[in-house]
Amino acid sequence: MTHHPGLLRTAPLQGETTSSLICRIASRYGLEAKVLRSCWHWRNYQPRHGGGGARADAEVLLNTAGRQLLEGLCGVKEDVLARALPSWEQEDAKLPAEEDGVPAAAWRIGGAVAGPVAFGCRLCTARRTGTVVRVVRYAPLWSRVCVRHGRWLLDAGADQPLEHLDLGGVPEVAAAQRRWAGVARRAVRAGAGPERVFALAHAVVARWWDQALHWERETVWPRRLHHVAGGDAGGDLERWRIVGRDAVVFPEVVAVADVLLDPAMAELAWMDSGAGRPRALPADGMFCRRLGERVGREWLGPLAATDYGGPLTSWMGSVIRLRRGAGGPPGYDNDPWWVRQEHLPAIMAGQLRVLGKEKKAPGSGRMWRAAVPAEQRALITSAIESAEEQLLQLRGVQTGPTADVAQQLLRNLRHSAALIENAWRRTALVAANAGMPLEEVAQWAGMSADTLMNMLAAGQEDGG
């Protein structure tokens, strides 16, 4: 291909992936992207989804000669490209040394290069460039709302066709985007870092989202989900719950982040813990009651307070330990903003992969996630994690007056045993209801088949 440098100028958009810019340059010249990419010597293959389709979040790293070539193709100076493209100056071991002089490139996954990757708003792109084309850019979750056009910009790493969700019927999502700027400034002043505060708040609310399937009083999220799904998510509810989650819960994430940064709320958590006279956090504590009010759900307090083992109670525990001066040396265990690996919400791409495998694999009806309703899985998980948290509270408790130690041990152990019993019974019931042979389930549960039959009958009478 004969090329005249700078013939058609194509300016990068802020935060754009280098791969996206190359595709837009190709479009300006009336070429397919793969034809323009042949100008570079590629050191590996383009990342693809399991089904064979090219990944929209694929990123390109260039050596010095490769960057000079791109600079000439788009007709933009290198310093402009360096400011706009997060991956511009990143090197890769697969690329030849600078003195080689060969324009070379290597494929990578964008998320592993410079953070979360999302689609850009095509209407904004058309306004900036005069052309309606796809743009892919690095964008954290707190910047996914296009306020101008009322769109939520989706992750580019998922194997699904949508680039955005329409927020026309849910203006509170765009309003939350505007509020986030103030919350981020508060996080900076508190020395916490906006990204860490958002990650913790997102983990808290995503956990609520998983549990909300059995919250009879939750009406806000179903309404929003139907709106972003185009009016009705019922036809493919599990998929829409994955695709729409981050947009639907965004107002609550911003509200929770605001709560966690509020010193007055931290004081309530301290008072709920007994302050100078330590005690177990109560189900009717002021912190969780006020938290429920601030997210528009007065009834949420007791549910949040008794969700032991989750990111919210971990935050409260860290705040309380620091206040008591019992946190030890600095580290993750006494860092309120640290999110445990097990508390990190599953990303959309991963959830859709699991869902797709369950629907396509032979005999998928026998697979746990496909056979057991999401609300039942959430109940089992909640009971197990609550029991775990109760038992963790007993570490080091065997000091002090005999009456106090015995009281706390017996109460926590009794509560843990009840939670484990609940999870055990639910697991046996859902396994049998999912079609597993009754005799096998009874054997695994250590009971007779007749006893299991009685449990099943009792569960049906109770609506379980």
CSV table of C-alpha atoms in Angstrom, one decimal:
chain,number,residue,atom,x,y,z
A,1,MET,CA,0.0,0.0,0.0
A,2,THR,CA,1.4,3.4,-1.0
A,3,HIS,CA,0.8,5.9,1.7
A,4,HIS,CA,1.2,9.7,1.8
A,5,PRO,CA,1.8,10.7,5.5
A,6,GLY,CA,-0.8,13.0,6.9
A,7,LEU,CA,-3.1,12.9,3.8
A,8,LEU,CA,-6.1,12.5,6.1
A,9,ARG,CA,-5.7,13.7,9.7
A,10,THR,CA,-7.3,11.5,12.3
A,11,ALA,CA,-7.0,12.8,15.9
A,12,PRO,CA,-7.1,10.4,18.8
A,13,LEU,CA,-9.9,10.7,21.4
A,14,GLN,CA,-8.9,11.0,25.0
A,15,GLY,CA,-8.4,7.6,26.6
A,16,GLU,CA,-8.8,5.7,23.3
A,17,THR,CA,-7.1,2.4,22.7
A,18,THR,CA,-4.4,2.4,20.0
A,19,SER,CA,-6.3,-0.5,18.3
A,20,SER,CA,-9.4,1.7,18.1
A,21,LEU,CA,-7.4,4.6,16.6
A,22,ILE,CA,-6.0,2.3,13.9
A,23,CYS,CA,-9.5,1.1,13.0
A,24,ARG,CA,-10.7,4.7,12.7
A,25,ILE,CA,-7.7,5.6,10.5
A,26,ALA,CA,-8.5,2.6,8.3
A,27,SER,CA,-12.1,3.9,8.0
A,28,ARG,CA,-10.9,7.3,7.0
A,29,TYR,CA,-8.8,5.8,4.1
A,30,GLY,CA,-11.7,3.5,3.1
A,31,LEU,CA,-9.7,0.4,4.1
A,32,GLU,CA,-10.5,-2.6,6.2
A,33,ALA,CA,-8.7,-2.5,9.5
A,34,LYS,CA,-6.7,-5.7,8.7
A,35,VAL,CA,-5.4,-4.1,5.5
A,36,LEU,CA,-4.0,-1.1,7.4
A,37,ARG,CA,-2.6,-3.4,10.2
A,38,SER,CA,-0.5,-5.2,7.6
A,39,CYS,CA,1.8,-2.1,7.7
A,40,TRP,CA,3.2,-3.5,11.0
A,41,HIS,CA,5.0,-6.8,11.6
A,42,TRP,CA,2.8,-8.6,14.2
A,43,ARG,CA,4.4,-10.7,16.9
A,44,ASN,CA,1.3,-12.6,17.9
A,45,TYR,CA,-2.3,-13.2,17.0
A,46,GLN,CA,-5.3,-11.0,17.5
A,47,PRO,CA,-7.2,-11.9,20.7
A,48,ARG,CA,-10.6,-13.5,20.1
A,49,HIS,CA,-13.6,-14.7,22.1
A,50,GLY,CA,-14.3,-18.4,22.6
A,51,GLY,CA,-16.7,-18.3,19.7
A,52,GLY,CA,-14.1,-17.0,17.3
A,53,GLY,CA,-15.1,-13.3,17.1
A,54,ALA,CA,-12.5,-10.6,17.5
A,55,ARG,CA,-12.4,-9.0,20.9
A,56,ALA,CA,-13.4,-5.3,20.9
A,57,ASP,CA,-11.1,-4.7,24.0
A,58,ALA,CA,-8.0,-5.9,22.1
A,59,GLU,CA,-5.1,-3.5,22.4
A,60,VAL,CA,-2.0,-2.8,20.4
A,61,LEU,CA,1.5,-2.1,21.7
A,62,LEU,CA,4.0,-0.6,19.3
A,63,ASN,CA,7.8,-0.3,19.2
A,64,THR,CA,9.5,3.0,18.3
A,65,ALA,CA,9.3,2.4,14.6
A,66,GLY,CA,5.7,1.3,14.9
A,67,ARG,CA,4.8,4.5,16.8
A,68,GLN,CA,6.5,6.6,14.1
A,69,LEU,CA,4.5,4.8,11.4
A,70,LEU,CA,1.2,5.4,13.3
A,71,GLU,CA,2.1,9.1,13.8
A,72,GLY,CA,2.5,9.5,10.0
A,73,LEU,CA,-0.7,7.6,9.2
A,74,CYS,CA,-2.9,9.8,11.4
A,75,GLY,CA,-1.1,13.1,10.8
A,76,VAL,CA,-0.9,13.9,14.5
A,77,LYS,CA,2.3,14.7,16.5
A,78,GLU,CA,3.7,12.2,18.9
A,79,ASP,CA,3.2,14.3,22.0
A,80,VAL,CA,-0.6,14.5,21.2
A,81,LEU,CA,-0.8,10.8,20.8
A,82,ALA,CA,1.2,10.2,24.0
A,83,ARG,CA,-1.3,12.3,26.0
A,84,ALA,CA,-4.4,10.8,24.5
A,85,LEU,CA,-3.5,7.1,24.2
A,86,PRO,CA,-2.9,5.4,27.6
A,87,SER,CA,-0.9,2.5,26.0
A,88,TRP,CA,1.3,4.7,23.7
A,89,GLU,CA,4.6,4.5,25.6
A,90,GLN,CA,4.1,1.0,27.0
A,91,GLU,CA,6.7,-1.5,25.8
A,92,ASP,CA,6.5,-5.3,25.3
A,93,ALA,CA,9.2,-8.0,25.4
A,94,LYS,CA,7.9,-9.5,22.2
A,95,LEU,CA,8.8,-6.3,20.2
A,96,PRO,CA,12.2,-5.9,18.6
A,97,ALA,CA,14.8,-3.4,19.9
A,98,GLU,CA,14.6,0.2,18.9
A,99,GLU,CA,17.6,0.0,16.6
A,100,ASP,CA,15.9,-2.7,14.5
A,101,GLY,CA,13.9,-0.1,12.7
A,102,VAL,CA,11.1,-2.5,11.8
A,103,PRO,CA,7.6,-1.2,12.6
A,104,ALA,CA,6.3,-4.0,14.9
A,105,ALA,CA,3.2,-4.5,17.0
A,106,ALA,CA,1.9,-6.9,19.6
A,107,TRP,CA,-1.7,-7.7,20.6
A,108,ARG,CA,-2.7,-7.5,24.2
A,109,ILE,CA,-6.0,-7.4,26.2
A,110,GLY,CA,-6.8,-3.8,27.0
A,111,GLY,CA,-7.8,-4.5,30.6
A,112,ALA,CA,-4.3,-5.9,31.3
A,113,VAL,CA,-2.6,-2.8,29.8
A,114,ALA,CA,-4.2,0.3,31.3
A,115,GLY,CA,-7.5,-0.6,33.1
A,116,PRO,CA,-11.2,-1.2,32.2
A,117,VAL,CA,-12.1,-0.8,28.6
A,118,ALA,CA,-15.5,0.3,27.4
A,119,PHE,CA,-17.2,1.4,24.2
A,120,GLY,CA,-17.4,5.1,23.5
A,121,CYS,CA,-20.6,7.0,22.7
A,122,ARG,CA,-21.0,6.9,18.9
A,123,LEU,CA,-23.0,10.1,19.0
A,124,CYS,CA,-20.3,12.0,20.8
A,125,THR,CA,-17.7,10.5,18.4
A,126,ALA,CA,-19.8,11.8,15.4
A,127,ARG,CA,-20.0,15.2,17.1
A,128,ARG,CA,-16.2,15.3,17.5
A,129,THR,CA,-15.1,13.7,14.2
A,130,GLY,CA,-18.1,14.0,11.9
A,131,THR,CA,-18.2,10.2,11.4
A,132,VAL,CA,-20.4,7.7,13.2
A,133,VAL,CA,-17.9,4.9,14.0
A,134,ARG,CA,-17.1,2.6,16.9
A,135,VAL,CA,-14.6,3.9,19.5
A,136,VAL,CA,-13.1,1.9,22.3
A,137,ARG,CA,-11.6,3.7,25.2
A,138,TYR,CA,-10.3,3.1,28.7
A,139,ALA,CA,-13.0,4.1,31.2
A,140,PRO,CA,-13.5,3.1,34.8
A,141,LEU,CA,-17.0,2.3,36.0
A,142,TRP,CA,-17.6,5.7,37.5
A,143,SER,CA,-17.3,7.4,34.1
A,144,ARG,CA,-19.6,5.2,32.0
A,145,VAL,CA,-22.6,7.6,31.7
A,146,CYS,CA,-22.8,9.8,28.6
A,147,VAL,CA,-24.9,12.6,30.2
A,148,ARG,CA,-25.4,14.4,26.9
A,149,HIS,CA,-27.1,11.5,25.2
A,150,GLY,CA,-28.4,9.5,28.2
A,151,ARG,CA,-26.4,6.3,27.6
A,152,TRP,CA,-24.6,3.8,29.8
A,153,LEU,CA,-21.4,2.7,28.0
A,154,LEU,CA,-20.8,-1.0,28.3
A,155,ASP,CA,-17.7,-3.1,28.9
A,156,ALA,CA,-15.9,-3.8,25.6
A,157,GLY,CA,-14.5,-7.1,26.8
A,158,ALA,CA,-17.8,-9.1,26.9
A,159,ASP,CA,-18.9,-11.3,24.0
A,160,GLN,CA,-22.3,-9.5,23.4
A,161,PRO,CA,-23.5,-7.1,20.7
A,162,LEU,CA,-24.6,-4.1,22.7
A,163,GLU,CA,-22.4,-1.0,23.1
A,164,HIS,CA,-24.6,1.0,25.4
A,165,LEU,CA,-27.8,0.9,27.4
A,166,ASP,CA,-30.5,3.7,27.0
A,167,LEU,CA,-30.9,5.6,30.3
A,168,GLY,CA,-33.9,7.7,29.0
A,169,GLY,CA,-36.3,6.2,31.6
A,170,VAL,CA,-33.9,6.3,34.5
A,171,PRO,CA,-32.6,9.9,34.9
A,172,GLU,CA,-31.3,9.1,38.4
A,173,VAL,CA,-28.4,7.2,36.8
A,174,ALA,CA,-27.1,10.3,35.0
A,175,ALA,CA,-27.7,12.3,38.2
A,176,ALA,CA,-25.5,9.9,40.1
A,177,GLN,CA,-22.8,10.5,37.5
A,178,ARG,CA,-22.9,14.2,38.3
A,179,ARG,CA,-22.9,13.5,42.1
A,180,TRP,CA,-19.8,11.3,41.8
A,181,ALA,CA,-17.5,14.2,41.1
A,182,GLY,CA,-18.2,15.6,44.6
A,183,VAL,CA,-17.8,12.2,46.2
A,184,ALA,CA,-14.4,11.7,44.4
A,185,ARG,CA,-13.2,15.1,45.7
A,186,ARG,CA,-14.2,14.0,49.3
A,187,ALA,CA,-12.2,10.8,48.8
A,188,VAL,CA,-9.1,12.7,47.8
A,189,ARG,CA,-9.4,15.0,50.8
A,190,ALA,CA,-9.8,11.9,53.0
A,191,GLY,CA,-6.7,10.4,51.5
A,192,ALA,CA,-8.6,7.3,50.5
A,193,GLY,CA,-8.4,7.5,46.7
A,194,PRO,CA,-11.6,7.7,44.6
A,195,GLU,CA,-10.9,4.4,42.8
A,196,ARG,CA,-10.6,2.5,46.1
A,197,VAL,CA,-13.7,4.1,47.6
A,198,PHE,CA,-15.7,3.3,44.5
A,199,ALA,CA,-14.4,-0.3,44.4
A,200,LEU,CA,-15.5,-0.9,48.0
A,201,ALA,CA,-18.9,0.7,47.4
A,202,HIS,CA,-19.4,-1.3,44.2
A,203,ALA,CA,-18.5,-4.5,46.0
A,204,VAL,CA,-21.1,-3.8,48.7
A,205,VAL,CA,-23.9,-2.9,46.3
A,206,ALA,CA,-23.1,-5.8,43.8
A,207,ARG,CA,-23.5,-8.2,46.8
A,208,TRP,CA,-26.9,-6.6,47.5
A,209,TRP,CA,-27.8,-7.1,43.8
A,210,ASP,CA,-27.1,-10.8,44.1
A,211,GLN,CA,-29.2,-11.1,47.2
A,212,ALA,CA,-32.0,-8.8,46.0
A,213,LEU,CA,-33.7,-11.6,44.1
A,214,HIS,CA,-35.4,-12.7,47.3
A,215,TRP,CA,-36.0,-9.1,48.6
A,216,GLU,CA,-39.7,-8.8,48.3
A,217,ARG,CA,-39.6,-5.1,49.1
A,218,GLU,CA,-37.1,-4.3,46.4
A,219,THR,CA,-38.9,-2.5,43.6
A,220,VAL,CA,-36.4,0.1,42.4
A,221,TRP,CA,-33.9,-2.2,40.7
A,222,PRO,CA,-36.5,-4.3,38.8
A,223,ARG,CA,-38.0,-1.1,37.4
A,224,ARG,CA,-34.6,0.2,36.3
A,225,LEU,CA,-33.6,-3.1,34.8
A,226,HIS,CA,-36.8,-3.3,32.6
A,227,HIS,CA,-36.1,0.3,31.4
A,228,VAL,CA,-32.5,-0.4,30.3
A,229,ALA,CA,-33.6,-3.6,28.7
A,230,GLY,CA,-35.8,-1.7,26.4
A,231,GLY,CA,-39.0,-2.2,28.4
A,232,ASP,CA,-39.0,-5.8,29.5
A,233,ALA,CA,-36.1,-7.9,30.8
A,234,GLY,CA,-38.4,-10.9,31.5
A,235,GLY,CA,-37.6,-12.7,28.3
A,236,ASP,CA,-34.0,-13.2,29.2
A,237,LEU,CA,-33.8,-12.1,32.8
A,238,GLU,CA,-30.5,-13.8,33.8
A,239,ARG,CA,-28.7,-12.3,30.9
A,240,TRP,CA,-30.1,-8.8,31.5
A,241,ARG,CA,-29.2,-9.0,35.2
A,242,ILE,CA,-25.6,-9.5,34.0
A,243,VAL,CA,-25.6,-6.9,31.3
A,244,GLY,CA,-27.6,-4.3,33.2
A,245,ARG,CA,-26.2,-4.6,36.7
A,246,ASP,CA,-23.6,-1.9,36.8
A,247,ALA,CA,-25.9,0.7,35.2
A,248,VAL,CA,-28.9,-0.2,37.4
A,249,VAL,CA,-27.0,-0.1,40.7
A,250,PHE,CA,-24.9,3.0,39.9
A,251,PRO,CA,-26.9,5.5,42.0
A,252,GLU,CA,-26.7,3.2,45.0
A,253,VAL,CA,-22.9,2.7,44.5
A,254,VAL,CA,-22.4,6.5,44.6
A,255,ALA,CA,-24.7,6.8,47.6
A,256,VAL,CA,-22.8,4.1,49.5
A,257,ALA,CA,-19.4,5.6,48.6
A,258,ASP,CA,-20.7,8.9,50.1
A,259,VAL,CA,-21.8,7.1,53.3
A,260,LEU,CA,-18.5,5.4,53.8
A,261,LEU,CA,-16.7,8.7,53.5
A,262,ASP,CA,-18.9,10.4,56.1
A,263,PRO,CA,-17.2,10.7,59.5
A,264,ALA,CA,-20.6,10.8,61.2
A,265,MET,CA,-21.5,7.4,59.7
A,266,ALA,CA,-18.2,6.0,61.0
A,267,GLU,CA,-19.1,7.3,64.4
A,268,LEU,CA,-22.4,5.4,64.3
A,269,ALA,CA,-20.5,2.2,63.4
A,270,TRP,CA,-18.3,2.8,66.4
A,271,MET,CA,-21.3,3.4,68.7
A,272,ASP,CA,-23.0,0.2,67.4
A,273,SER,CA,-19.9,-1.8,68.4
A,274,GLY,CA,-20.3,-0.7,72.0
A,275,ALA,CA,-17.5,1.9,71.7
A,276,GLY,CA,-15.4,1.4,74.9
A,277,ARG,CA,-17.4,-1.8,75.8
A,278,PRO,CA,-17.1,-4.1,72.8
A,279,ARG,CA,-20.1,-6.1,71.7
A,280,ALA,CA,-21.4,-7.9,68.6
A,281,LEU,CA,-22.9,-5.6,66.0
A,282,PRO,CA,-26.7,-5.5,66.4
A,283,ALA,CA,-29.2,-6.2,63.7
A,284,ASP,CA,-30.9,-2.9,64.5
A,285,GLY,CA,-27.8,-0.8,64.7
A,286,MET,CA,-27.9,2.9,63.8
A,287,PHE,CA,-25.3,2.7,61.1
A,288,CYS,CA,-27.1,0.2,58.9
A,289,ARG,CA,-30.4,1.8,59.6
A,290,ARG,CA,-29.1,5.2,58.5
A,291,LEU,CA,-27.4,3.5,55.5
A,292,GLY,CA,-30.7,2.1,54.4
A,293,GLU,CA,-32.3,5.5,54.6
A,294,ARG,CA,-29.6,7.1,52.5
A,295,VAL,CA,-30.0,4.5,49.7
A,296,GLY,CA,-33.7,5.0,49.7
A,297,ARG,CA,-34.6,1.7,51.5
A,298,GLU,CA,-35.6,2.1,55.1
A,299,TRP,CA,-36.1,-1.6,55.4
A,300,LEU,CA,-32.6,-2.6,54.3
A,301,GLY,CA,-30.8,-1.9,57.6
A,302,PRO,CA,-31.3,-5.3,59.3
A,303,LEU,CA,-30.5,-7.2,56.1
A,304,ALA,CA,-27.2,-5.3,55.7
A,305,ALA,CA,-26.3,-5.6,59.4
A,306,THR,CA,-26.7,-9.4,59.4
A,307,ASP,CA,-24.9,-10.0,56.1
A,308,TYR,CA,-21.8,-11.3,58.0
A,309,GLY,CA,-18.7,-11.9,56.0
A,310,GLY,CA,-19.5,-9.3,53.3
A,311,PRO,CA,-17.5,-6.2,52.3
A,312,LEU,CA,-19.7,-3.9,54.4
A,313,THR,CA,-19.1,-5.7,57.7
A,314,SER,CA,-15.4,-6.0,56.8
A,315,TRP,CA,-15.3,-2.2,56.4
A,316,MET,CA,-17.1,-1.7,59.7
A,317,GLY,CA,-14.7,-4.1,61.4
A,318,SER,CA,-11.6,-2.3,60.1
A,319,VAL,CA,-13.0,1.1,61.2
A,320,ILE,CA,-13.8,-0.3,64.7
A,321,ARG,CA,-10.4,-1.9,65.1
A,322,LEU,CA,-8.6,1.3,64.1
A,323,ARG,CA,-10.7,3.3,66.5
A,324,ARG,CA,-9.9,0.9,69.3
A,325,GLY,CA,-6.2,1.0,68.4
A,326,ALA,CA,-6.3,-2.8,68.0
A,327,GLY,CA,-5.5,-2.9,64.3
A,328,GLY,CA,-1.8,-3.7,64.6
A,329,PRO,CA,0.7,-2.5,62.0
A,330,PRO,CA,-0.6,-1.0,58.7
A,331,GLY,CA,-1.8,-3.7,56.4
A,332,TYR,CA,-4.8,-5.0,54.5
A,333,ASP,CA,-6.5,-6.4,57.6
A,334,ASN,CA,-6.9,-3.0,59.1
A,335,ASP,CA,-7.3,-1.0,55.9
A,336,PRO,CA,-11.0,0.0,55.6
A,337,TRP,CA,-10.7,0.4,51.8
A,338,TRP,CA,-9.2,-2.9,51.0
A,339,VAL,CA,-11.5,-5.3,49.2
A,340,ARG,CA,-10.9,-9.0,49.6
A,341,GLN,CA,-10.5,-11.0,46.5
A,342,GLU,CA,-13.6,-13.1,47.3
A,343,HIS,CA,-15.6,-9.8,47.6
A,344,LEU,CA,-14.7,-8.5,44.2
A,345,PRO,CA,-17.9,-8.6,41.9
A,346,ALA,CA,-17.7,-10.8,38.9
A,347,ILE,CA,-17.3,-8.8,35.7
A,348,MET,CA,-19.8,-8.9,32.8
A,349,ALA,CA,-17.5,-10.8,30.4
A,350,GLY,CA,-16.9,-13.6,32.9
A,351,GLN,CA,-20.5,-14.0,33.9
A,352,LEU,CA,-21.7,-14.1,30.3
A,353,ARG,CA,-19.1,-16.8,29.5
A,354,VAL,CA,-20.4,-18.9,32.4
A,355,LEU,CA,-24.0,-18.4,31.3
A,356,GLY,CA,-23.2,-19.3,27.7
A,357,LYS,CA,-21.4,-22.5,28.7
A,358,GLU,CA,-24.2,-23.6,30.9
A,359,LYS,CA,-26.8,-23.1,28.1
A,360,LYS,CA,-24.7,-24.8,25.4
A,361,ALA,CA,-23.0,-27.6,27.2
A,362,PRO,CA,-24.5,-31.1,26.8
A,363,GLY,CA,-26.6,-32.0,29.8
A,364,SER,CA,-26.4,-28.4,31.1
A,365,GLY,CA,-29.6,-29.0,33.1
A,366,ARG,CA,-27.6,-31.0,35.5
A,367,MET,CA,-25.1,-28.1,36.0
A,368,TRP,CA,-25.5,-26.4,39.4
A,369,ARG,CA,-25.9,-22.8,38.2
A,370,ALA,CA,-28.3,-23.8,35.4
A,371,ALA,CA,-30.3,-26.1,37.5
A,372,VAL,CA,-30.6,-24.1,40.8
A,373,PRO,CA,-32.4,-20.7,40.7
A,374,ALA,CA,-30.2,-17.7,41.4
A,375,GLU,CA,-32.2,-16.7,44.4
A,376,GLN,CA,-31.7,-20.2,46.0
A,377,ARG,CA,-27.9,-20.0,45.3
A,378,ALA,CA,-27.8,-16.6,46.9
A,379,LEU,CA,-29.6,-17.8,50.0
A,380,ILE,CA,-27.2,-20.7,50.4
A,381,THR,CA,-24.2,-18.5,49.9
A,382,SER,CA,-25.5,-15.9,52.4
A,383,ALA,CA,-26.0,-18.5,55.1
A,384,ILE,CA,-22.6,-20.0,54.6
A,385,GLU,CA,-20.8,-16.6,54.7
A,386,SER,CA,-22.9,-15.4,57.7
A,387,ALA,CA,-21.8,-18.6,59.6
A,388,GLU,CA,-18.2,-17.9,58.7
A,389,GLU,CA,-18.4,-14.4,60.0
A,390,GLN,CA,-19.9,-15.5,63.3
A,391,LEU,CA,-17.1,-18.1,63.8
A,392,LEU,CA,-14.4,-15.5,62.9
A,393,GLN,CA,-15.8,-13.3,65.7
A,394,LEU,CA,-14.8,-16.0,68.2
A,395,ARG,CA,-11.1,-15.7,67.5
A,396,GLY,CA,-9.4,-14.8,70.7
A,397,VAL,CA,-12.6,-14.5,72.6
A,398,GLN,CA,-11.6,-17.0,75.4
A,399,THR,CA,-10.2,-14.3,77.7
A,400,GLY,CA,-12.1,-12.4,80.4
A,401,PRO,CA,-14.8,-13.2,82.9
A,402,THR,CA,-16.2,-16.7,82.6
A,403,ALA,CA,-19.7,-15.6,82.2
A,404,ASP,CA,-18.9,-13.1,79.4
A,405,VAL,CA,-16.8,-15.6,77.5
A,406,ALA,CA,-19.3,-18.4,77.8
A,407,GLN,CA,-22.2,-16.2,76.9
A,408,GLN,CA,-20.5,-15.0,73.7
A,409,LEU,CA,-19.2,-18.4,72.7
A,410,LEU,CA,-22.6,-20.1,73.2
A,411,ARG,CA,-24.6,-17.4,71.4
A,412,ASN,CA,-22.3,-17.2,68.4
A,413,LEU,CA,-21.9,-21.0,68.1
A,414,ARG,CA,-25.7,-21.4,68.4
A,415,HIS,CA,-26.2,-18.8,65.6
A,416,SER,CA,-23.5,-20.4,63.4
A,417,ALA,CA,-25.0,-23.8,63.9
A,418,ALA,CA,-28.5,-22.6,62.9
A,419,LEU,CA,-27.0,-20.9,59.8
A,420,ILE,CA,-25.1,-24.0,58.7
A,421,GLU,CA,-28.3,-26.1,59.3
A,422,ASN,CA,-30.2,-23.7,57.1
A,423,ALA,CA,-27.5,-23.9,54.3
A,424,TRP,CA,-27.4,-27.7,54.6
A,425,ARG,CA,-31.2,-28.1,54.3
A,426,ARG,CA,-31.5,-25.7,51.4
A,427,THR,CA,-28.7,-27.5,49.5
A,428,ALA,CA,-30.3,-30.9,50.0
A,429,LEU,CA,-33.7,-29.5,48.8
A,430,VAL,CA,-32.4,-27.7,45.7
A,431,ALA,CA,-30.3,-30.7,44.7
A,432,ALA,CA,-33.3,-33.0,44.9
A,433,ASN,CA,-35.5,-30.4,43.2
A,434,ALA,CA,-32.9,-30.1,40.4
A,435,GLY,CA,-33.4,-33.7,39.5
A,436,MET,CA,-30.6,-35.4,41.4
A,437,PRO,CA,-31.6,-39.0,42.5
A,438,LEU,CA,-33.3,-38.8,45.8
A,439,GLU,CA,-31.2,-41.7,47.2
A,440,GLU,CA,-27.9,-40.1,46.3
A,441,VAL,CA,-28.9,-36.7,47.8
A,442,ALA,CA,-30.0,-38.5,51.0
A,443,GLN,CA,-26.7,-40.4,51.2
A,444,TRP,CA,-24.6,-37.2,50.7
A,445,ALA,CA,-26.7,-35.4,53.4
A,446,GLY,CA,-26.4,-38.3,55.9
A,447,MET,CA,-30.1,-38.9,56.2
A,448,SER,CA,-32.6,-41.4,55.1
A,449,ALA,CA,-34.6,-41.0,51.9
A,450,ASP,CA,-37.8,-40.8,53.9
A,451,THR,CA,-36.4,-37.9,56.0
A,452,LEU,CA,-35.4,-36.1,52.8
A,453,MET,CA,-38.9,-36.7,51.4
A,454,ASN,CA,-40.4,-35.1,54.5
A,455,MET,CA,-38.1,-32.1,54.1
A,456,LEU,CA,-39.1,-31.7,50.5
A,457,ALA,CA,-42.8,-31.8,51.4
A,458,ALA,CA,-42.3,-29.3,54.2
A,459,GLY,CA,-40.4,-27.0,51.9
A,460,GLN,CA,-43.2,-27.1,49.3
A,461,GLU,CA,-45.7,-26.2,51.9
A,462,ASP,CA,-43.6,-23.3,53.1
A,463,GLY,CA,-43.2,-22.0,49.5
A,464,GLY,CA,-39.4,-22.9,49.5
